[in-house]
PDB file of C-alpha atoms in Angstrom:
ATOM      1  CA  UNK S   1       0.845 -13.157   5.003  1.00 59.00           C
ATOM      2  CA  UNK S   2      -0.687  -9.897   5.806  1.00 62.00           C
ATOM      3  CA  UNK S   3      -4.367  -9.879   4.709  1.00 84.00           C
ATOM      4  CA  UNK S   4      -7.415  -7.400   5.312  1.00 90.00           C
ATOM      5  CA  UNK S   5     -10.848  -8.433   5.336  1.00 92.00           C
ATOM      6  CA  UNK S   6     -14.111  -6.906   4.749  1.00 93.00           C
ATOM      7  CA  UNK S   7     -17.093  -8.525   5.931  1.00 86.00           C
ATOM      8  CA  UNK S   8     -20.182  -7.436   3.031  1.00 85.00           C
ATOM      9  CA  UNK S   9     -19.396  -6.372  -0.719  1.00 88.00           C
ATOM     10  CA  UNK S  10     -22.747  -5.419  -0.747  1.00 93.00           C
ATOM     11  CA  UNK S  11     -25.139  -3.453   1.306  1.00 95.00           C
ATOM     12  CA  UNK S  12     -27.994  -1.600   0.511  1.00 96.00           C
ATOM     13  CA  UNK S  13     -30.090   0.239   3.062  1.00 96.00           C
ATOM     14  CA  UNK S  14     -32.374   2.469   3.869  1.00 97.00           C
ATOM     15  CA  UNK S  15     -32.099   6.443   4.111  1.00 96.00           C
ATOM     16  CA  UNK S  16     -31.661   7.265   8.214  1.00 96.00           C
ATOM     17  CA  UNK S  17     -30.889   3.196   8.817  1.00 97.00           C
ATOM     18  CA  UNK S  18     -27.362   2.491  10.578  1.00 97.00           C
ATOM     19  CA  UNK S  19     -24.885   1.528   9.041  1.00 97.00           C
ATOM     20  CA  UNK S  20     -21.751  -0.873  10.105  1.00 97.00           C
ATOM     21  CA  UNK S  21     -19.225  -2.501   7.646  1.00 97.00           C
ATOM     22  CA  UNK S  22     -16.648  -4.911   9.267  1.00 96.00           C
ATOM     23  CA  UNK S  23     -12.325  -4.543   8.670  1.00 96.00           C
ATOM     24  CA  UNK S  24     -10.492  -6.940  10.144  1.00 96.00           C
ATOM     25  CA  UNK S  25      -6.610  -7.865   9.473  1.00 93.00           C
ATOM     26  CA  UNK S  26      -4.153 -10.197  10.256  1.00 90.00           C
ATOM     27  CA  UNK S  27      -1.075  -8.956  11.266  1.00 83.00           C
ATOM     28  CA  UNK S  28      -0.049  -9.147  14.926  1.00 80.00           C
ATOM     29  CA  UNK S  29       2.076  -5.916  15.356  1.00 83.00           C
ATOM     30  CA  UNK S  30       0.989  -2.858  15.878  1.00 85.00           C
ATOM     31  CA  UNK S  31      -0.673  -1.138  12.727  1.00 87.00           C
ATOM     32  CA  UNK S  32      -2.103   2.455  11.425  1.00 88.00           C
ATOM     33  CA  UNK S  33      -5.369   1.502  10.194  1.00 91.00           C
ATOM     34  CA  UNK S  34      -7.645   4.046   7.671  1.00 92.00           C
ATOM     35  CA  UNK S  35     -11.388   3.731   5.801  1.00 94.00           C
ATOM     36  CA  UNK S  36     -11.545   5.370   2.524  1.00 92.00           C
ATOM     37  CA  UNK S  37     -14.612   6.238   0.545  1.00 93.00           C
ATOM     38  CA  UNK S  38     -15.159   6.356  -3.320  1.00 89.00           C
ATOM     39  CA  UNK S  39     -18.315   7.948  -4.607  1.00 90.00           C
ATOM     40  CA  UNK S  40     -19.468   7.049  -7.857  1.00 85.00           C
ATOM     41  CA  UNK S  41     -17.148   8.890 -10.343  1.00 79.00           C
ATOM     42  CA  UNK S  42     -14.668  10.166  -8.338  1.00 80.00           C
ATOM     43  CA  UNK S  43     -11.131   9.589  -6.226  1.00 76.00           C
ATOM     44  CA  UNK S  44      -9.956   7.705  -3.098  1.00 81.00           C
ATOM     45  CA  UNK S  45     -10.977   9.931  -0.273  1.00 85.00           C
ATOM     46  CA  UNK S  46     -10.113   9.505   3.397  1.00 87.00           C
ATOM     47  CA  UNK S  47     -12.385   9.240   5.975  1.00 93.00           C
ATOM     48  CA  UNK S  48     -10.731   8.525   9.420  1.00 92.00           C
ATOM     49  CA  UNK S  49      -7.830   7.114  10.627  1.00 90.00           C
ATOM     50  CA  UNK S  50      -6.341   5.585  13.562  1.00 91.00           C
ATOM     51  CA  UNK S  51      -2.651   6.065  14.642  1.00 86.00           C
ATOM     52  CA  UNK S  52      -2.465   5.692  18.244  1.00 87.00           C
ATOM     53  CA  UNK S  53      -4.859   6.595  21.701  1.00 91.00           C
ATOM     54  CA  UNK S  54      -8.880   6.614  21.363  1.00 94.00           C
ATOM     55  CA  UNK S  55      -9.790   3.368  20.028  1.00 95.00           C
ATOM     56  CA  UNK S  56     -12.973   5.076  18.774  1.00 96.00           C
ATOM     57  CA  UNK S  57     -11.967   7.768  15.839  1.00 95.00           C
ATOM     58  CA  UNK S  58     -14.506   9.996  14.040  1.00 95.00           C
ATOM     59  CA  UNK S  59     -13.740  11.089  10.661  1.00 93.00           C
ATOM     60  CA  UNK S  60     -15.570  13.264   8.418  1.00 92.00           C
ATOM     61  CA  UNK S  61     -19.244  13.023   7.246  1.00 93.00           C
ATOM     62  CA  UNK S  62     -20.275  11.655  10.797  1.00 95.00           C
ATOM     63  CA  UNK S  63     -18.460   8.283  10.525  1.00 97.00           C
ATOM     64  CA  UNK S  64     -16.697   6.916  13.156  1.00 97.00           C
ATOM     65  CA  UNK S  65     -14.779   3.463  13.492  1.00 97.00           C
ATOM     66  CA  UNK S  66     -13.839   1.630  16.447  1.00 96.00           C
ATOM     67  CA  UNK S  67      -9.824  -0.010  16.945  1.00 95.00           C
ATOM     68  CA  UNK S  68     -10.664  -3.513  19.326  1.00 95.00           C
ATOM     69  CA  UNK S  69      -7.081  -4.768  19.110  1.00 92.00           C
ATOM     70  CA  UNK S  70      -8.133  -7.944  20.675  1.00 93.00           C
ATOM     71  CA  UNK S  71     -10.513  -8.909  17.722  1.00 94.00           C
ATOM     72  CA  UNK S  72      -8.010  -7.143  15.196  1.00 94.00           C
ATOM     73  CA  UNK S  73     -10.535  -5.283  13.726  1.00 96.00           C
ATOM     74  CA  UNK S  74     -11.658  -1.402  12.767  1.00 97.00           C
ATOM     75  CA  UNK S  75     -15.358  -1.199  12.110  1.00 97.00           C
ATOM     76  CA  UNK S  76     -16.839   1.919  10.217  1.00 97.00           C
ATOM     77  CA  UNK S  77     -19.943   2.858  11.450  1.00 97.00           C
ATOM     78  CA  UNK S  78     -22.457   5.816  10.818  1.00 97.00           C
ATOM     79  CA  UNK S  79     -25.633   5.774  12.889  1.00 97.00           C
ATOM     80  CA  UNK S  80     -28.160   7.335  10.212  1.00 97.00           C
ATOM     81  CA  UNK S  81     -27.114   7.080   6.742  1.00 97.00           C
ATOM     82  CA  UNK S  82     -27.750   9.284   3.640  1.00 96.00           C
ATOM     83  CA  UNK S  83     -28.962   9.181   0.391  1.00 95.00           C
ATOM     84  CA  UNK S  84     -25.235  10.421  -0.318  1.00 95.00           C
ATOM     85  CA  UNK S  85     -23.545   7.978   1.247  1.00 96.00           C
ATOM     86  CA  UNK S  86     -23.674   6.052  -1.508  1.00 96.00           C
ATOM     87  CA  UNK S  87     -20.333   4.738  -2.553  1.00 95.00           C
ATOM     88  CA  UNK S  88     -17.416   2.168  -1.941  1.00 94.00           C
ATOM     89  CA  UNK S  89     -15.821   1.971   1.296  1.00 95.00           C
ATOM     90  CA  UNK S  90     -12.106   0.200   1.713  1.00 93.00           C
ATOM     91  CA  UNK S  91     -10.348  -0.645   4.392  1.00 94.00           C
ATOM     92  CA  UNK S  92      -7.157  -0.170   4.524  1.00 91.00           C
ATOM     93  CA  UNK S  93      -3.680  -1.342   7.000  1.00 89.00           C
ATOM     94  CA  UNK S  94      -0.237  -0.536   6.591  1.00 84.00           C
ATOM     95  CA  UNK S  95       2.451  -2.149   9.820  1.00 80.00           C
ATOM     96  CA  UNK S  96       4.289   0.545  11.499  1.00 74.00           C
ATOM     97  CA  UNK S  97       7.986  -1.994  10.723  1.00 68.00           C
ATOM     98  CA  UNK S  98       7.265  -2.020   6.993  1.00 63.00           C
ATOM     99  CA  UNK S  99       5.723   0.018   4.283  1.00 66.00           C
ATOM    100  CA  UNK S 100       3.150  -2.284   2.520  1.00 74.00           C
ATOM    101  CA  UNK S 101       0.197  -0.319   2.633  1.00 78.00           C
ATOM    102  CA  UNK S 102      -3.240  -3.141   1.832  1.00 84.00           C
ATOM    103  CA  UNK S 103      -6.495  -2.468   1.314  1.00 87.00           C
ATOM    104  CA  UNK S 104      -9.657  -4.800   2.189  1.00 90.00           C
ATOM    105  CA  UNK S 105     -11.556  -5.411  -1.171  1.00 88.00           C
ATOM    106  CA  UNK S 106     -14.057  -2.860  -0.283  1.00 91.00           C
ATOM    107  CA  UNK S 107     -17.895  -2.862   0.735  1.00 94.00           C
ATOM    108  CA  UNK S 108     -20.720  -1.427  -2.031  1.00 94.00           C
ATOM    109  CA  UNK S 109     -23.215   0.522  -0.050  1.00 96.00           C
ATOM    110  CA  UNK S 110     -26.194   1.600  -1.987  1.00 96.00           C
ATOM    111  CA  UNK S 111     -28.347   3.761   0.761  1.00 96.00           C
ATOM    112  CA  UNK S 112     -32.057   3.883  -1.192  1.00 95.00           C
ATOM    113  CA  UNK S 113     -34.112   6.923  -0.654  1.00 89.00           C
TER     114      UNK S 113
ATOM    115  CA  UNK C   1       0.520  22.088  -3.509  1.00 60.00           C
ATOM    116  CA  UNK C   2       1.988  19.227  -3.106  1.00 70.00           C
ATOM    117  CA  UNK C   3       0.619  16.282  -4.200  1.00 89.00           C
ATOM    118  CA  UNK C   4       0.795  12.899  -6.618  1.00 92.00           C
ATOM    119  CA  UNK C   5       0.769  13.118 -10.424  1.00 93.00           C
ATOM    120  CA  UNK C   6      -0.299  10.987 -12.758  1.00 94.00           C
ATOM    121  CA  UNK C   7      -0.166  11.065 -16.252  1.00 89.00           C
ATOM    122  CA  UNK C   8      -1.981  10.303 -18.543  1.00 88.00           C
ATOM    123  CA  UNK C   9      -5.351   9.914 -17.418  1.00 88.00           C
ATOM    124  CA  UNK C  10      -6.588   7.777 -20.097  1.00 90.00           C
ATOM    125  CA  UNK C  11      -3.853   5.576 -21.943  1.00 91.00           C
ATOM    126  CA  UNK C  12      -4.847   3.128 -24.421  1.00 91.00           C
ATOM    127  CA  UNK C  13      -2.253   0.536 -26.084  1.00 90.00           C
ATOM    128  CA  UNK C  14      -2.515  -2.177 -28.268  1.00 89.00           C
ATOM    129  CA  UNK C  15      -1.811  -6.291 -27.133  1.00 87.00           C
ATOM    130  CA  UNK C  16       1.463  -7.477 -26.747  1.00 87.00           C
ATOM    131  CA  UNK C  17       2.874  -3.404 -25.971  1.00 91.00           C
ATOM    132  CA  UNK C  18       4.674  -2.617 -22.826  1.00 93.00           C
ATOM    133  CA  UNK C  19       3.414   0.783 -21.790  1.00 94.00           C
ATOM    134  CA  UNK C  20       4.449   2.677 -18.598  1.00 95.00           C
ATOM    135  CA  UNK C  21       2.463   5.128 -16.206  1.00 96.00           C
ATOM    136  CA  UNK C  22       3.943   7.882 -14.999  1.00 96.00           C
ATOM    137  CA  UNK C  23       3.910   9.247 -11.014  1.00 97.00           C
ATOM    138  CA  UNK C  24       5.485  11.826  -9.576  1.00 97.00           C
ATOM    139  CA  UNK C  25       5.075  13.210  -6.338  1.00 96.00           C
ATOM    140  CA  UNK C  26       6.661  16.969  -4.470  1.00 94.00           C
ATOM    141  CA  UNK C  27       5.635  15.667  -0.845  1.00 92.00           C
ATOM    142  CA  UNK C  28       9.275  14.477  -0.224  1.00 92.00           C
ATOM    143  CA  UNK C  29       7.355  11.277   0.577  1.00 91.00           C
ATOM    144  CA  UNK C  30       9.777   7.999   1.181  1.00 90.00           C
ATOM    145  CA  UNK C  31       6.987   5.016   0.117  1.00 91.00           C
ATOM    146  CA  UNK C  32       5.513   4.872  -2.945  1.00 94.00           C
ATOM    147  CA  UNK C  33       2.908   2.654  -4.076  1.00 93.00           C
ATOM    148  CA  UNK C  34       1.411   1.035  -7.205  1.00 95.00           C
ATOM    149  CA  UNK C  35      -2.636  -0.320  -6.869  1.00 93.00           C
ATOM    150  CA  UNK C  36      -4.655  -1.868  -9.508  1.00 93.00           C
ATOM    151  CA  UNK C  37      -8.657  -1.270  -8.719  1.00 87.00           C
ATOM    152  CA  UNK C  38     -11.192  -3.791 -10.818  1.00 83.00           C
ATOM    153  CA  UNK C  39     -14.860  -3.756 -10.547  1.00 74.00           C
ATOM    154  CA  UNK C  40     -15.847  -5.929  -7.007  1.00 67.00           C
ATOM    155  CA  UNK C  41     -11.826  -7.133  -6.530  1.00 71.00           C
ATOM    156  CA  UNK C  42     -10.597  -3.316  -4.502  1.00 75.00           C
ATOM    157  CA  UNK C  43      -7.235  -2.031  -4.785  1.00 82.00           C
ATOM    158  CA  UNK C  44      -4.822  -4.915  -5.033  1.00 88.00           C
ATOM    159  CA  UNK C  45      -0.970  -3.903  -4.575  1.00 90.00           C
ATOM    160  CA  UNK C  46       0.884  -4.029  -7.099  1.00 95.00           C
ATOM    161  CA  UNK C  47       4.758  -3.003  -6.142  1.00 95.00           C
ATOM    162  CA  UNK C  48       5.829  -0.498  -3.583  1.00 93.00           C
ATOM    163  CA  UNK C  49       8.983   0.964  -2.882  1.00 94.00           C
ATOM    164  CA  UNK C  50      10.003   2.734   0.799  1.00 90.00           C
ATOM    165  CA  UNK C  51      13.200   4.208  -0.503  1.00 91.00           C
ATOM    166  CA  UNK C  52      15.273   5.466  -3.883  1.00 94.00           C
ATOM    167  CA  UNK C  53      16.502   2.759  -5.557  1.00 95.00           C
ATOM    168  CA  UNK C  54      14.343  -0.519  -3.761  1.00 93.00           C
ATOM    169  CA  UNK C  55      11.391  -1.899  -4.027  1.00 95.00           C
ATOM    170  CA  UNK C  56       9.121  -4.376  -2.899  1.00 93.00           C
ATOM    171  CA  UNK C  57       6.923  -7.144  -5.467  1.00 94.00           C
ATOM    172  CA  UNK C  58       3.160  -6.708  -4.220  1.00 90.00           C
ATOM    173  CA  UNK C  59       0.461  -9.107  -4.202  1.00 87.00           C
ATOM    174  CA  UNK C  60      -0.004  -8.961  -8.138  1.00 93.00           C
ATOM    175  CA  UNK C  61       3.464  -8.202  -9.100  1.00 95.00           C
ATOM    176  CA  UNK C  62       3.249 -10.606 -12.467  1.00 95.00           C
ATOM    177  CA  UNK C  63       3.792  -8.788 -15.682  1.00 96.00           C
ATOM    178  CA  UNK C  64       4.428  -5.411 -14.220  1.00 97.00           C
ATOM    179  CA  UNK C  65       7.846  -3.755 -13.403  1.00 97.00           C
ATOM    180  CA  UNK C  66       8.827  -0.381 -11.830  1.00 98.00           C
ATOM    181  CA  UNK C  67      12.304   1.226 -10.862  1.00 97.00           C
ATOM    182  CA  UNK C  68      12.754   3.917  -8.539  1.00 97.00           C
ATOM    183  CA  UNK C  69      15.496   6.089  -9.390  1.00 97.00           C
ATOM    184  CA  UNK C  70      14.683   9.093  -7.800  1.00 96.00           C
ATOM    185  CA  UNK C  71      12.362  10.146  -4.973  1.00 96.00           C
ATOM    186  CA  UNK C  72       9.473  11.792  -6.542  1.00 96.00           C
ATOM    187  CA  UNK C  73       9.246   9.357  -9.215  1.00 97.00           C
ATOM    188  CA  UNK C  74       8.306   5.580  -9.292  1.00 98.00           C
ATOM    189  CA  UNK C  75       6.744   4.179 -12.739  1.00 97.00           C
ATOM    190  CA  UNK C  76       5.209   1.506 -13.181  1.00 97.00           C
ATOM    191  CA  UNK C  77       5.699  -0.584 -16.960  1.00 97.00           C
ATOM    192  CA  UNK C  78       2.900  -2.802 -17.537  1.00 95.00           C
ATOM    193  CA  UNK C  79       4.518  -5.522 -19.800  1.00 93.00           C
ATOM    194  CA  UNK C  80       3.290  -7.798 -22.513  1.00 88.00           C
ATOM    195  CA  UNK C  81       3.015 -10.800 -19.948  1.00 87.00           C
ATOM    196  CA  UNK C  82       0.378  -9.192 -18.237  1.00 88.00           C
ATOM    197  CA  UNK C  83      -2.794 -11.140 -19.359  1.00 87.00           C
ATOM    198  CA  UNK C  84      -5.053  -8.789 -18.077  1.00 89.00           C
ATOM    199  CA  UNK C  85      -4.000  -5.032 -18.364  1.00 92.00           C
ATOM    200  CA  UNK C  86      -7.040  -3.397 -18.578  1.00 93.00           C
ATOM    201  CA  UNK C  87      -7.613  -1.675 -14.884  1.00 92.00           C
ATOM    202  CA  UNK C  88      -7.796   1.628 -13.472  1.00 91.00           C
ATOM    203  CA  UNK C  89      -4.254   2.302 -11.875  1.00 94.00           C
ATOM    204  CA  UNK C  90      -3.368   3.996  -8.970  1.00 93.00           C
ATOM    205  CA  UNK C  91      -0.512   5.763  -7.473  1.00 94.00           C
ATOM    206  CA  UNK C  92      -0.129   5.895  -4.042  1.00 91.00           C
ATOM    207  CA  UNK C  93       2.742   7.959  -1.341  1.00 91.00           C
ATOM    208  CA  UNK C  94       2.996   7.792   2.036  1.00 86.00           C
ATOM    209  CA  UNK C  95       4.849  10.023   4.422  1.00 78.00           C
ATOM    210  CA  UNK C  96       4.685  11.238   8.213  1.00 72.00           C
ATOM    211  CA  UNK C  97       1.627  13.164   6.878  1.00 65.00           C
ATOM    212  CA  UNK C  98      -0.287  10.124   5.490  1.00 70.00           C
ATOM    213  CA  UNK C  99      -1.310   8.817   2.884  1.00 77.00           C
ATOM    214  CA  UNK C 100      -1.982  10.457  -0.423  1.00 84.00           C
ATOM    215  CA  UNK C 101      -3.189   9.487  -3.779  1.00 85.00           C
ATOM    216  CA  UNK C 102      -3.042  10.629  -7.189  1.00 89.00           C
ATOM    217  CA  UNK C 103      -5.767  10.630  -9.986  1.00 86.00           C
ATOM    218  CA  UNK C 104      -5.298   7.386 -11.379  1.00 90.00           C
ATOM    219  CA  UNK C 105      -4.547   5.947 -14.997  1.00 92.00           C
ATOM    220  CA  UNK C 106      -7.554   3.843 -16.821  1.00 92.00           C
ATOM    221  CA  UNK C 107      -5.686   1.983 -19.341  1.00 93.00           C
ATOM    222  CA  UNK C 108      -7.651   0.027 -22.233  1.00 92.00           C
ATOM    223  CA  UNK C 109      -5.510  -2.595 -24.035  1.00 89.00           C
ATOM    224  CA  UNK C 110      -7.652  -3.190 -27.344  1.00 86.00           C
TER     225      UNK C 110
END
């Protein structure tokens, strides 16, 4: 069965430290892969997503994520965090041949002034 | 706008009641999802649908039925067999413009 794994549930860092939280998935075909964020409080929101071309997407807020088809996986990284970058972070796969649309089990960051 | 509705916001129900969410969506989106979100366990899939009148059982499909009789719509009935009802509940569409999500339903079974 189609799975989607996130490495951490929890990080906590330091303001202007780097962050990197690890997707990876299982299914062999080819797949549109996204990274949503929740802040405290408030709705889904998407951050990047990858369709097709540059492995290496940036999304809003100055995260990117990279595609490595090989390892089947679509880190999120940011290379100097914020106080405001605290929140959840999912991952998230859906196939291209079928509609179910999974998400990883997400990744607490707490980023610590 | 287009967009997801979902309604209400805050539902509360007592045990052993079947209640059902409401979604509705004006994207002309074909899938249509259904997530349950608890505290450290993410959004786990409930049922989803990709066209009028089918639909797929998710991961957590126990105790929890939908229908999708027309395109904008898919509700979701959470039954008395669900042991554990009390979630946040999230609506979900997908078309060739991506993803979008609606506001979500808390429901408190007391």
């Amino acid at each position: 069965a189609q799975s989607v794994s996130q490495h951490n549930h929890h990080v906590i860092l330091s303001e202007a430290a780097s962050l990197e939280l690890g997707c990876n998935y299982s299914y062999g075909g080819t797949v549109n892969l996204f990274w949503y964020v929740q802040y405290p409080g408030q709705h889904l929101q998407l951050l990047l997503k990858y369709f097709s071309g540059d492995p290496l997407v940036k999304g809003i807020k100055g995260f990117e994520a990279e595609f490595i088809k090989s390892k089947f996986s679509f880190n999120l990284r940011k290379p100097s965090v914020q106080w405001s970058d605290t929140a959840e972070y999912f991952c998230a796969v859906i196939p291209i041949s079928w509609g179910k649309f999974q998400f990883g089990a997400g990744t607490q960051v707490v980023v610590t002034p | 706008d287009g967009g997801i509705t979902q309604s209400p916001k805050y539902l509360f129900r007592k045990e052993g009641q079947n209640v059902t969410l409401s979604c509705e969506q004006n994207l002309n989106h074909d899938a249509m999802y259904w997530y349950r979100q608890d505290p450290g366990q993410g959004l786990r899939l409930i049922y989803y649908s990709q066209i009028v009148n089918d639909f797929q059982k998710g991961d957590i499909a126990e105790g929890y039925s939908v229908s999708r009789e027309k395109k904008e719509s898919f509700p979701l009935t959470v039954t008395s067999a669900q042991k554990n009802p009390t979630a946040f509940y999230l609506c979900a569409s997908y078309g060739t413009n991506g993803y979008t999500f609606g506001s979500g339903t808390r429901l408190t079974v007391v």
